[in-house]
Amino acid sequence: MTDAAPLMLFNSLTRQTEPFAPVHAGEARVYTCGPTVYNYPHIGNMRAYVFADILGRTLSFKGYTLTHVINITDVGHLTDDADAGEDKMEKMAAERAQSIWDIAKHYTEAYWADVKALNIRQPAHWSIATDYVPQMIEWAEKIAPKHCYELDSGLYFDVSTVADYALLAGRTKLDQLKETEEAHMRIDPVKDKRNAADFAIWRKTPPGEKRQMEWNSPWGRGAPGWHLECSVMGGALLGFPFDIHTGGIDHREIHHPNEIAQNQAYCCTNGLDVADNSGARMWMHNNFLVERSGKMSKSSGEFLRLQLLIDKGYHPLAYRMMCCQAHYRSELEFSWEGLGAALTRLKRLVMAVERLADAPAGADANHPKFTAILDKFDAAISDDLNTPIALTVLEEALAVKKVDAAVKRAVVEKLDTVLGLGLFDLTRADLRIRPKAAQITEDEIETALSARKAARAEKDFARSDAIRDDLASKGVEVMDGDPLGWEWKLDA
Ligand code: AMP
Ligand code: ZN
């Protein structure tokens, strides 16, 4: 690359694209809000981690030493983000008559399987919320005198005690007052809160009840509030202030303003510089993956998990490709047609890369034939992670003619370290659509297709058609002369 473009990122705090300026020279410290492990993640949730992964890969590409933390929430997240409802984990455990610990283990492992299938790199730390409860209590004790008040149901954070509460959500002080007045007119789910936006730091176990997960605290037995977890784990593992905090756009409204309020309260008591009191310098949010028929909801029977895509025959990286085709700040609509198109695009790339497989690895990517392409890629990814353009530049690189295959290979490998499609580990056979429910194995299909080829060579068209019809009855579509070289396809 000739002149590396400055890395520009959209900061939700200022609603502006800003140059990335690390707190610690040469380093990037990133915290990502992780899943609540009461159920399988849906593919919308996984978009949040593909985005965080591309951010992390970009920071590495730009030469920063990355420390990434993703947490696992196994306590404290209520069915309603605004402090109402039950603990999601307790609710699921009661419905299933299982221990919370078993539920957490099962769904954490399921989430990690999706992480692996989507080529999301392992962060430096997976922080598990229940490992940090003593630190959460210490935190709460520190901020309680100036910023919290106790009610029968728990310890609450008074949002009027910090400057600019909900700035991140784009709400003003006036909006907050109005919300509080309105909440007082309604029956507030939590009685006697001072402001509508006040939130639980500690939730006491109601008298006579026993929760599966509860700890002793100065405010009685109970469990920490969800927002407190992320503040404590981010501060403990990355130190305040760290560089970037990420999450889905829904977190811009409640969870992250609450984290910021806690961090402001905590950092002020530590006498830290005001500008850095929000804990992280940049707050970045991915937009939602949406689906029209409601299949994203975990309460609908068959919801859109990555495993459902795999069972229908799609390679999971087709979904990663789908995410890369959209900018992370745009809403992305899921459809099976869209997924199929992403799969085809991935297959085209894999076919082009297969031609480079025999070229020796380790060549220098910095070759005059590729200077402009490398610069263009760098400019795209440095422009607030513009993966849709970066992808087209990767395609351009593959189309360059009359060039040493080893150099081309090095260029493609370099660009793929950012996009993470794992192009050199895929074969076109991996990308065939093969539903789990298929009536026929791949070997049987290949045998039938060889027999059909032989029949056609002998001009025995009746037999060749019979084989084709037999395959069709088993859900296999024979694709003669397909320009993309799909020899066959199983109906999903
Ligand atoms: P949760 O397990 O509910 O805490 O969510 C995990 C992550 O997924 C959070 O960062 C959410 O903001 C994000 N998220 C939830 N729904 C979607 C969606 N439909 N599209 C993209 N991100 C989402
Ligand atoms: Zn969080």
Coordinates of C-alpha atoms and ligand atoms in Angstrom, one line a residue:
M1 CA 0.0 0.0 0.0
T2 CA 1.2 3.4 -0.8
D3 CA -0.3 5.7 1.7
A4 CA -2.5 4.0 4.3
A5 CA -5.9 5.8 4.6
P6 CA -6.8 7.0 8.1
L7 CA -9.3 4.7 9.8
M8 CA -12.6 6.5 10.2
L9 CA -15.4 5.0 12.3
F10 CA -18.9 6.2 13.1
N11 CA -19.2 7.0 16.8
S12 CA -22.8 6.8 18.0
L13 CA -21.9 9.2 20.8
T14 CA -21.3 12.1 18.5
R15 CA -23.3 10.7 15.5
Q16 CA -20.2 11.4 13.4
T17 CA -17.5 9.6 11.6
E18 CA -14.3 10.2 13.4
P19 CA -10.6 9.2 13.0
F20 CA -9.7 6.2 15.2
A21 CA -7.2 7.5 17.8
P22 CA -6.1 4.8 20.2
V23 CA -5.9 5.4 23.9
H24 CA -2.7 3.4 24.1
A25 CA -0.4 3.9 21.1
G26 CA -0.4 1.0 18.7
E27 CA -3.2 -0.8 20.6
A28 CA -7.0 -1.2 20.1
R29 CA -9.1 -2.4 23.0
V30 CA -12.7 -3.4 22.1
Y31 CA -15.6 -4.6 24.2
T32 CA -18.6 -6.3 22.6
C33 CA -21.9 -7.0 24.4
G34 CA -22.3 -10.7 24.2
P35 CA -25.3 -12.9 24.1
T36 CA -27.7 -13.8 26.9
V37 CA -27.5 -17.5 26.9
Y38 CA -31.1 -18.5 27.6
N39 CA -31.7 -19.7 24.1
Y40 CA -30.0 -20.1 20.7
P41 CA -28.8 -17.0 19.1
H42 CA -30.8 -16.0 15.9
I43 CA -28.9 -15.0 12.8
G44 CA -29.7 -11.3 13.6
N45 CA -27.7 -11.7 16.9
M46 CA -24.9 -13.2 14.9
R47 CA -24.8 -10.1 12.6
A48 CA -23.7 -8.2 15.7
Y49 CA -20.7 -10.5 16.1
V50 CA -19.8 -10.6 12.4
F51 CA -19.7 -6.8 12.6
A52 CA -17.5 -6.8 15.7
D53 CA -15.3 -9.4 14.1
I54 CA -14.8 -7.3 10.9
L55 CA -14.1 -4.3 13.1
G56 CA -11.4 -6.4 15.0
R57 CA -10.0 -7.8 11.8
T58 CA -9.8 -4.2 10.4
L59 CA -8.0 -2.9 13.4
S60 CA -5.5 -5.8 13.1
F61 CA -5.1 -5.1 9.3
K62 CA -4.4 -1.4 10.1
G63 CA -1.6 -2.6 12.4
Y64 CA -3.1 -2.2 15.9
T65 CA -2.6 -4.9 18.5
L66 CA -6.1 -5.9 19.3
T67 CA -7.5 -6.9 22.7
H68 CA -11.1 -7.9 22.2
V69 CA -13.6 -8.9 25.0
I70 CA -17.0 -10.5 24.4
N71 CA -19.1 -11.3 27.4
I72 CA -21.5 -14.1 28.1
T73 CA -24.5 -12.9 30.0
D74 CA -25.7 -15.8 32.2
V75 CA -27.5 -13.6 34.8
G76 CA -29.4 -10.4 35.1
H77 CA -30.9 -9.8 31.7
L78 CA -34.7 -9.3 32.1
T79 CA -37.3 -10.1 29.6
D80 CA -37.7 -6.3 29.1
D81 CA -34.6 -4.2 28.8
A82 CA -36.2 -1.4 30.8
D83 CA -36.1 -3.3 34.0
A84 CA -39.4 -5.0 33.9
G85 CA -40.3 -8.7 33.7
E86 CA -38.4 -11.8 34.8
D87 CA -34.8 -12.8 34.5
K88 CA -34.5 -14.5 31.0
M89 CA -32.3 -17.2 32.4
E90 CA -34.5 -18.0 35.4
K91 CA -37.6 -18.0 33.2
M92 CA -36.2 -20.5 30.8
A93 CA -34.8 -22.7 33.6
A94 CA -38.2 -22.8 35.2
E95 CA -40.0 -23.6 31.9
R96 CA -37.6 -26.5 31.3
A97 CA -37.2 -27.6 34.9
Q98 CA -33.5 -27.5 34.4
S99 CA -30.7 -25.8 36.3
I100 CA -29.6 -22.4 35.0
W101 CA -26.0 -23.6 34.9
D102 CA -27.0 -26.4 32.5
I103 CA -29.0 -24.0 30.3
A104 CA -26.1 -21.5 30.3
K105 CA -23.6 -24.2 29.3
H106 CA -25.7 -25.6 26.5
Y107 CA -26.5 -22.2 24.9
T108 CA -23.0 -20.8 25.4
E109 CA -21.6 -23.8 23.5
A110 CA -24.3 -23.4 20.8
Y111 CA -23.3 -19.8 20.4
W112 CA -19.6 -20.7 20.2
A113 CA -20.4 -23.2 17.5
D114 CA -22.0 -20.4 15.5
V115 CA -19.0 -18.1 16.1
K116 CA -16.7 -20.8 14.7
A117 CA -19.0 -21.6 11.7
L118 CA -19.0 -17.9 10.8
N119 CA -15.2 -17.6 11.0
I120 CA -15.5 -15.1 13.8
R121 CA -12.1 -14.9 15.4
Q122 CA -11.7 -15.9 19.1
P123 CA -11.5 -12.8 21.3
A124 CA -8.8 -12.4 23.9
H125 CA -11.4 -13.0 26.6
W126 CA -14.8 -14.5 26.8
S127 CA -15.9 -12.9 30.1
I128 CA -18.7 -14.8 31.9
A129 CA -20.9 -12.5 34.0
T130 CA -21.3 -14.8 36.9
D131 CA -17.5 -14.9 37.4
Y132 CA -17.6 -11.2 38.2
V133 CA -20.3 -10.8 40.8
P134 CA -17.9 -9.8 43.7
Q135 CA -16.4 -7.1 41.5
M136 CA -20.0 -5.9 40.6
I137 CA -20.8 -5.6 44.3
E138 CA -17.7 -3.6 44.9
W139 CA -18.6 -1.3 42.0
A140 CA -22.1 -0.8 43.3
E141 CA -20.8 0.0 46.8
K142 CA -18.5 2.6 45.3
I143 CA -21.2 4.4 43.2
A144 CA -24.2 3.9 45.6
P145 CA -23.6 6.8 48.0
K146 CA -23.8 9.5 45.3
H147 CA -25.8 7.9 42.6
C148 CA -28.2 5.2 43.9
Y149 CA -31.2 4.8 46.1
E150 CA -32.7 1.7 47.6
L151 CA -36.3 0.5 47.2
D152 CA -37.9 -2.7 48.4
S153 CA -37.1 -4.3 45.1
G154 CA -33.5 -3.4 44.8
L155 CA -30.8 -0.7 44.4
Y156 CA -31.5 1.8 41.7
F157 CA -29.3 4.2 39.7
D158 CA -30.6 7.8 39.7
V159 CA -30.0 8.9 36.2
S160 CA -30.4 12.6 37.1
T161 CA -27.1 12.4 39.0
V162 CA -24.9 12.2 35.8
A163 CA -24.4 14.7 33.1
D164 CA -26.2 14.1 29.7
Y165 CA -27.9 10.9 30.5
A166 CA -29.1 9.3 27.3
L167 CA -27.1 11.5 25.1
L168 CA -26.2 8.3 23.2
A169 CA -29.9 7.6 22.6
G170 CA -30.3 11.1 21.2
R171 CA -32.7 12.2 24.0
T172 CA -32.6 15.5 25.8
K173 CA -33.1 16.3 29.5
L174 CA -36.6 17.6 28.6
D175 CA -37.5 14.3 27.0
Q176 CA -36.4 12.5 30.1
L177 CA -38.5 14.7 32.4
K178 CA -41.5 14.2 30.1
E179 CA -40.9 10.4 30.2
T180 CA -40.7 10.5 34.0
E181 CA -44.0 12.4 34.3
E182 CA -45.7 10.0 31.9
A183 CA -44.3 7.0 33.8
H184 CA -45.7 8.4 37.0
M185 CA -49.1 8.7 35.5
R186 CA -49.0 5.1 34.3
I187 CA -48.5 2.3 36.7
D188 CA -44.7 2.0 36.6
P189 CA -43.5 -1.7 36.7
V190 CA -41.1 -0.6 39.5
K191 CA -42.9 1.4 42.1
D192 CA -41.4 4.6 43.4
K193 CA -38.6 5.0 40.9
R194 CA -37.5 8.7 40.9
N195 CA -37.0 8.9 37.1
A196 CA -38.6 6.7 34.4
A197 CA -35.1 5.8 33.2
D198 CA -33.7 4.8 36.6
F199 CA -32.5 1.2 36.4
A200 CA -31.6 -1.6 38.8
I201 CA -28.0 -2.0 39.9
W202 CA -29.0 -4.8 42.2
R203 CA -32.3 -6.8 42.2
K204 CA -33.3 -8.1 45.6
T205 CA -34.9 -11.6 45.7
P206 CA -38.5 -10.9 46.9
P207 CA -39.2 -12.2 50.4
G208 CA -40.3 -15.8 50.5
E209 CA -38.8 -16.5 47.0
K210 CA -35.6 -18.3 46.1
R211 CA -33.8 -17.7 42.8
Q212 CA -31.5 -20.3 41.4
M213 CA -28.8 -17.6 41.0
E214 CA -28.5 -15.3 44.0
W215 CA -25.7 -13.8 46.0
N216 CA -25.4 -11.9 49.3
S217 CA -24.8 -8.2 49.1
P218 CA -25.1 -5.1 51.3
W219 CA -28.6 -4.7 49.9
G220 CA -29.7 -8.3 50.7
R221 CA -29.7 -11.5 48.7
G222 CA -30.2 -11.0 45.0
A223 CA -28.7 -10.7 41.6
P224 CA -26.8 -7.9 39.8
G225 CA -28.5 -5.7 37.2
W226 CA -27.6 -6.5 33.6
H227 CA -26.1 -3.1 32.7
L228 CA -23.7 -3.3 35.6
E229 CA -22.1 -6.5 34.2
C230 CA -20.8 -4.9 31.1
S231 CA -19.4 -1.8 32.9
V232 CA -17.6 -4.0 35.4
M233 CA -16.2 -6.5 32.9
G234 CA -15.2 -3.9 30.4
G235 CA -13.4 -1.9 33.1
A236 CA -11.7 -4.9 34.6
L237 CA -10.4 -6.4 31.4
L238 CA -9.7 -3.4 29.3
G239 CA -9.2 -0.5 31.7
F240 CA -11.0 2.8 31.5
P241 CA -11.1 4.4 29.1
F242 CA -10.9 1.8 26.4
D243 CA -11.2 2.4 22.7
I244 CA -14.5 1.0 21.3
H245 CA -17.6 -0.5 22.7
T246 CA -19.9 -2.4 20.3
G247 CA -23.4 -3.8 20.2
G248 CA -26.6 -3.9 18.2
I249 CA -28.5 -0.7 17.6
D250 CA -31.2 -1.6 20.2
H251 CA -28.5 -1.1 22.8
R252 CA -28.1 2.5 21.8
E253 CA -31.4 3.3 23.5
I254 CA -31.2 1.7 27.0
H255 CA -28.3 -0.7 27.7
H256 CA -25.5 1.5 26.6
P257 CA -26.8 4.8 28.0
N258 CA -27.1 2.9 31.3
E259 CA -23.6 1.6 31.0
I260 CA -22.3 5.1 30.3
A261 CA -24.1 6.5 33.3
Q262 CA -22.5 3.9 35.5
N263 CA -19.1 4.5 34.1
Q264 CA -19.5 8.3 34.5
A265 CA -20.4 7.7 38.2
Y266 CA -17.5 5.3 38.7
C267 CA -14.9 7.2 36.8
C268 CA -15.7 10.5 38.5
T269 CA -15.1 9.0 41.9
N270 CA -11.7 7.9 40.5
G271 CA -11.1 11.4 39.3
L272 CA -10.6 10.5 35.7
D273 CA -10.7 13.2 33.0
V274 CA -14.3 14.1 32.2
A275 CA -14.1 13.5 28.4
D276 CA -13.3 9.9 29.0
N277 CA -15.8 9.2 31.7
S278 CA -18.2 7.3 29.4
G279 CA -15.8 4.3 29.6
A280 CA -15.2 3.9 25.9
R281 CA -14.2 6.7 23.5
M282 CA -16.3 5.3 20.7
W283 CA -19.6 3.5 20.8
M284 CA -20.4 1.6 17.6
H285 CA -23.7 -0.1 16.7
N286 CA -24.7 -2.4 13.9
N287 CA -28.2 -2.1 12.4
F288 CA -30.7 -4.9 12.5
L289 CA -31.2 -7.9 10.3
V290 CA -34.9 -8.0 9.6
E291 CA -37.3 -10.6 8.3
R292 CA -40.8 -10.0 7.2
S293 CA -42.6 -13.1 8.5
G294 CA -41.4 -12.8 12.1
K295 CA -39.1 -15.8 11.9
M296 CA -36.4 -13.8 13.8
S297 CA -38.4 -14.0 17.0
K298 CA -37.0 -16.6 19.3
S299 CA -40.6 -17.2 20.6
S300 CA -41.7 -18.4 17.1
G301 CA -41.4 -22.2 16.7
E302 CA -38.9 -22.4 13.8
F303 CA -36.8 -19.3 14.2
L304 CA -33.8 -18.2 12.1
R305 CA -30.9 -19.9 13.7
L306 CA -27.7 -20.5 11.8
Q307 CA -28.4 -24.3 12.2
L308 CA -31.7 -23.8 10.3
L309 CA -29.7 -22.4 7.3
I310 CA -27.3 -25.3 7.5
D311 CA -30.1 -27.8 7.7
K312 CA -31.7 -26.3 4.6
G313 CA -28.4 -26.9 2.9
Y314 CA -26.7 -23.5 3.0
H315 CA -23.0 -23.2 4.0
P316 CA -22.9 -20.9 7.0
L317 CA -20.3 -18.6 5.3
A318 CA -23.0 -17.7 2.8
Y319 CA -24.6 -15.9 5.7
R320 CA -21.3 -14.1 6.4
M321 CA -21.1 -13.1 2.8
M322 CA -24.7 -11.8 3.1
C323 CA -23.6 -9.6 6.0
C324 CA -20.5 -8.3 4.2
Q325 CA -22.7 -7.3 1.2
A326 CA -24.4 -4.7 3.4
H327 CA -22.9 -1.9 5.3
Y328 CA -23.1 -2.6 9.0
R329 CA -25.1 0.6 9.7
S330 CA -27.8 -0.3 7.1
E331 CA -30.7 -2.5 7.9
L332 CA -30.4 -5.8 6.1
E333 CA -33.4 -7.8 5.0
F334 CA -33.1 -11.5 5.2
S335 CA -34.6 -13.7 2.5
W336 CA -33.8 -17.2 1.2
E337 CA -33.3 -15.7 -2.3
G338 CA -30.8 -13.2 -0.8
L339 CA -29.0 -16.0 0.9
G340 CA -28.9 -18.0 -2.3
A341 CA -27.5 -15.0 -4.2
A342 CA -24.8 -14.6 -1.5
L343 CA -23.9 -18.3 -1.8
T344 CA -23.6 -17.9 -5.5
R345 CA -21.3 -14.9 -5.1
L346 CA -19.2 -16.8 -2.6
K347 CA -19.0 -19.8 -5.0
R348 CA -17.7 -17.5 -7.8
L349 CA -15.0 -16.3 -5.5
V350 CA -14.1 -19.8 -4.4
M351 CA -13.9 -21.0 -8.1
A352 CA -11.5 -18.1 -8.8
V353 CA -9.4 -18.9 -5.8
E354 CA -9.2 -22.6 -6.6
R355 CA -7.2 -21.6 -9.7
L356 CA -4.6 -20.1 -7.3
A357 CA -4.4 -23.0 -4.9
D358 CA -1.3 -24.5 -6.4
A359 CA 0.6 -21.2 -6.4
P360 CA 3.2 -21.0 -3.7
A361 CA 2.2 -19.2 -0.5
G362 CA 4.2 -16.4 1.1
A363 CA 4.8 -14.1 -1.8
D364 CA 4.8 -10.3 -1.3
A365 CA 1.4 -8.8 -2.0
N366 CA 3.0 -5.4 -2.6
H367 CA 3.4 -5.6 -6.4
P368 CA 2.9 -2.7 -8.8
K369 CA 0.1 -4.5 -10.5
F370 CA -1.9 -4.5 -7.3
T371 CA -0.9 -1.2 -5.7
A372 CA -4.1 0.6 -6.9
I373 CA -6.3 -2.3 -5.8
L374 CA -4.7 -2.6 -2.3
D375 CA -5.1 1.2 -1.9
K376 CA -8.7 1.0 -2.9
F377 CA -9.4 -1.8 -0.5
D378 CA -7.7 0.0 2.3
A379 CA -9.7 3.2 1.5
A380 CA -13.0 1.2 1.5
I381 CA -12.4 -0.7 4.7
S382 CA -11.0 2.4 6.4
D383 CA -14.2 4.3 5.5
D384 CA -16.3 3.1 8.4
L385 CA -15.8 -0.5 7.4
N386 CA -17.3 -0.3 3.9
T387 CA -17.4 -4.1 3.3
P388 CA -19.8 -3.9 0.2
I389 CA -17.1 -1.9 -1.7
A390 CA -14.2 -3.9 -0.1
L391 CA -15.9 -7.1 -1.6
T392 CA -16.0 -5.6 -5.1
V393 CA -12.3 -4.7 -4.8
L394 CA -11.5 -8.3 -3.8
E395 CA -13.4 -9.4 -7.0
E396 CA -11.4 -6.9 -9.0
A397 CA -8.1 -8.4 -7.6
L398 CA -9.2 -11.9 -8.6
A399 CA -9.9 -10.6 -12.1
V400 CA -6.5 -9.1 -12.7
K401 CA -4.9 -10.8 -15.8
K402 CA -1.3 -11.7 -16.7
V403 CA 0.0 -11.7 -13.2
D404 CA 2.1 -14.1 -11.1
A405 CA -0.4 -16.4 -9.4
A406 CA 1.7 -16.4 -6.2
V407 CA 1.4 -12.6 -6.0
K408 CA -2.3 -12.7 -6.7
R409 CA -2.7 -15.4 -4.0
A410 CA -0.9 -13.2 -1.5
V411 CA -3.1 -10.2 -2.3
V412 CA -6.3 -12.3 -2.0
E413 CA -5.2 -13.8 1.3
K414 CA -4.4 -10.3 2.6
L415 CA -7.8 -8.9 1.7
D416 CA -9.5 -12.0 3.1
T417 CA -7.9 -11.5 6.5
V418 CA -10.3 -8.6 6.8
L419 CA -13.5 -10.1 5.2
G420 CA -12.9 -13.5 6.9
L421 CA -14.6 -15.6 4.2
G422 CA -11.9 -18.2 4.5
L423 CA -11.7 -18.5 0.7
F424 CA -8.6 -20.7 0.7
D425 CA -10.3 -23.3 3.0
L426 CA -13.4 -23.7 0.9
T427 CA -14.1 -25.8 -2.1
R428 CA -16.9 -25.5 -4.5
A429 CA -18.2 -28.9 -3.3
D430 CA -18.5 -27.4 0.3
L431 CA -20.9 -24.8 -1.1
R432 CA -23.4 -27.2 -2.7
I433 CA -26.9 -26.8 -1.4
R434 CA -27.5 -30.1 0.5
P435 CA -30.5 -30.1 2.9
K436 CA -30.3 -32.4 5.9
A437 CA -33.7 -33.9 4.9
A438 CA -32.4 -34.9 1.5
Q439 CA -33.5 -38.4 0.4
I440 CA -30.2 -39.2 -1.4
T441 CA -26.5 -39.1 -0.5
E442 CA -23.9 -37.2 -2.5
D443 CA -22.2 -40.4 -3.5
E444 CA -25.5 -41.8 -4.9
I445 CA -25.9 -38.6 -6.9
E446 CA -22.4 -38.8 -8.3
T447 CA -22.8 -42.4 -9.3
A448 CA -26.2 -41.7 -11.0
L449 CA -24.6 -38.7 -12.8
S450 CA -21.7 -40.9 -14.1
A451 CA -24.2 -43.4 -15.3
R452 CA -26.1 -40.7 -17.1
K453 CA -22.9 -39.4 -18.7
A454 CA -22.1 -42.9 -20.0
A455 CA -25.7 -43.2 -21.3
R456 CA -25.4 -39.9 -23.1
A457 CA -22.1 -40.9 -24.6
E458 CA -23.8 -44.0 -26.0
K459 CA -26.6 -41.8 -27.2
D460 CA -29.0 -43.8 -25.0
F461 CA -31.2 -40.7 -24.3
A462 CA -34.1 -42.7 -22.9
R463 CA -31.8 -44.1 -20.2
S464 CA -30.2 -40.7 -19.6
D465 CA -33.7 -39.1 -19.2
A466 CA -34.8 -41.9 -16.9
I467 CA -31.8 -41.2 -14.6
R468 CA -32.6 -37.5 -14.7
D469 CA -36.2 -38.1 -13.8
D470 CA -35.3 -40.5 -11.0
L471 CA -33.0 -37.9 -9.5
A472 CA -35.7 -35.2 -9.9
S473 CA -38.1 -37.4 -7.9
K474 CA -35.5 -37.5 -5.1
G475 CA -35.2 -33.7 -5.1
V476 CA -32.0 -33.4 -7.2
E477 CA -32.1 -30.9 -10.1
V478 CA -29.4 -31.7 -12.7
M479 CA -27.9 -28.5 -14.0
D480 CA -26.5 -29.2 -17.4
G481 CA -24.3 -26.4 -18.8
D482 CA -24.7 -24.2 -15.7
P483 CA -22.3 -21.3 -16.2
L484 CA -21.3 -21.4 -12.6
G485 CA -20.5 -25.1 -12.8
W486 CA -23.1 -26.3 -10.4
E487 CA -23.5 -29.9 -11.7
W488 CA -26.6 -30.5 -9.5
K489 CA -28.7 -28.9 -6.8
L490 CA -30.9 -30.3 -4.1
D491 CA -34.2 -28.6 -3.7
A492 CA -34.2 -26.9 -0.3
Ligands
AMP1 P1 -29.0 -10.5 23.2 O1 -28.5 -11.9 23.3 O2 -30.4 -10.3 23.1 O3 -28.4 -9.6 24.3 O4 -28.4 -9.9 21.8 C1 -27.1 -10.1 21.3 C2 -26.7 -9.0 20.3 O5 -27.5 -9.1 19.1 C3 -26.9 -7.6 20.8 O6 -25.8 -6.9 20.4 C4 -28.1 -7.1 20.1 O7 -28.1 -5.7 20.0 C5 -28.0 -7.8 18.8 N1 -29.2 -8.0 18.0 C6 -30.5 -8.4 18.5 N2 -31.3 -8.5 17.4 C7 -30.7 -8.2 16.3 C8 -31.0 -8.2 14.9 N3 -32.2 -8.5 14.5 N4 -30.1 -7.8 14.0 C9 -28.8 -7.5 14.4 N5 -28.4 -7.5 15.7 C10 -29.3 -7.9 16.7
ZN2 ZN -23.6 -5.1 27.4

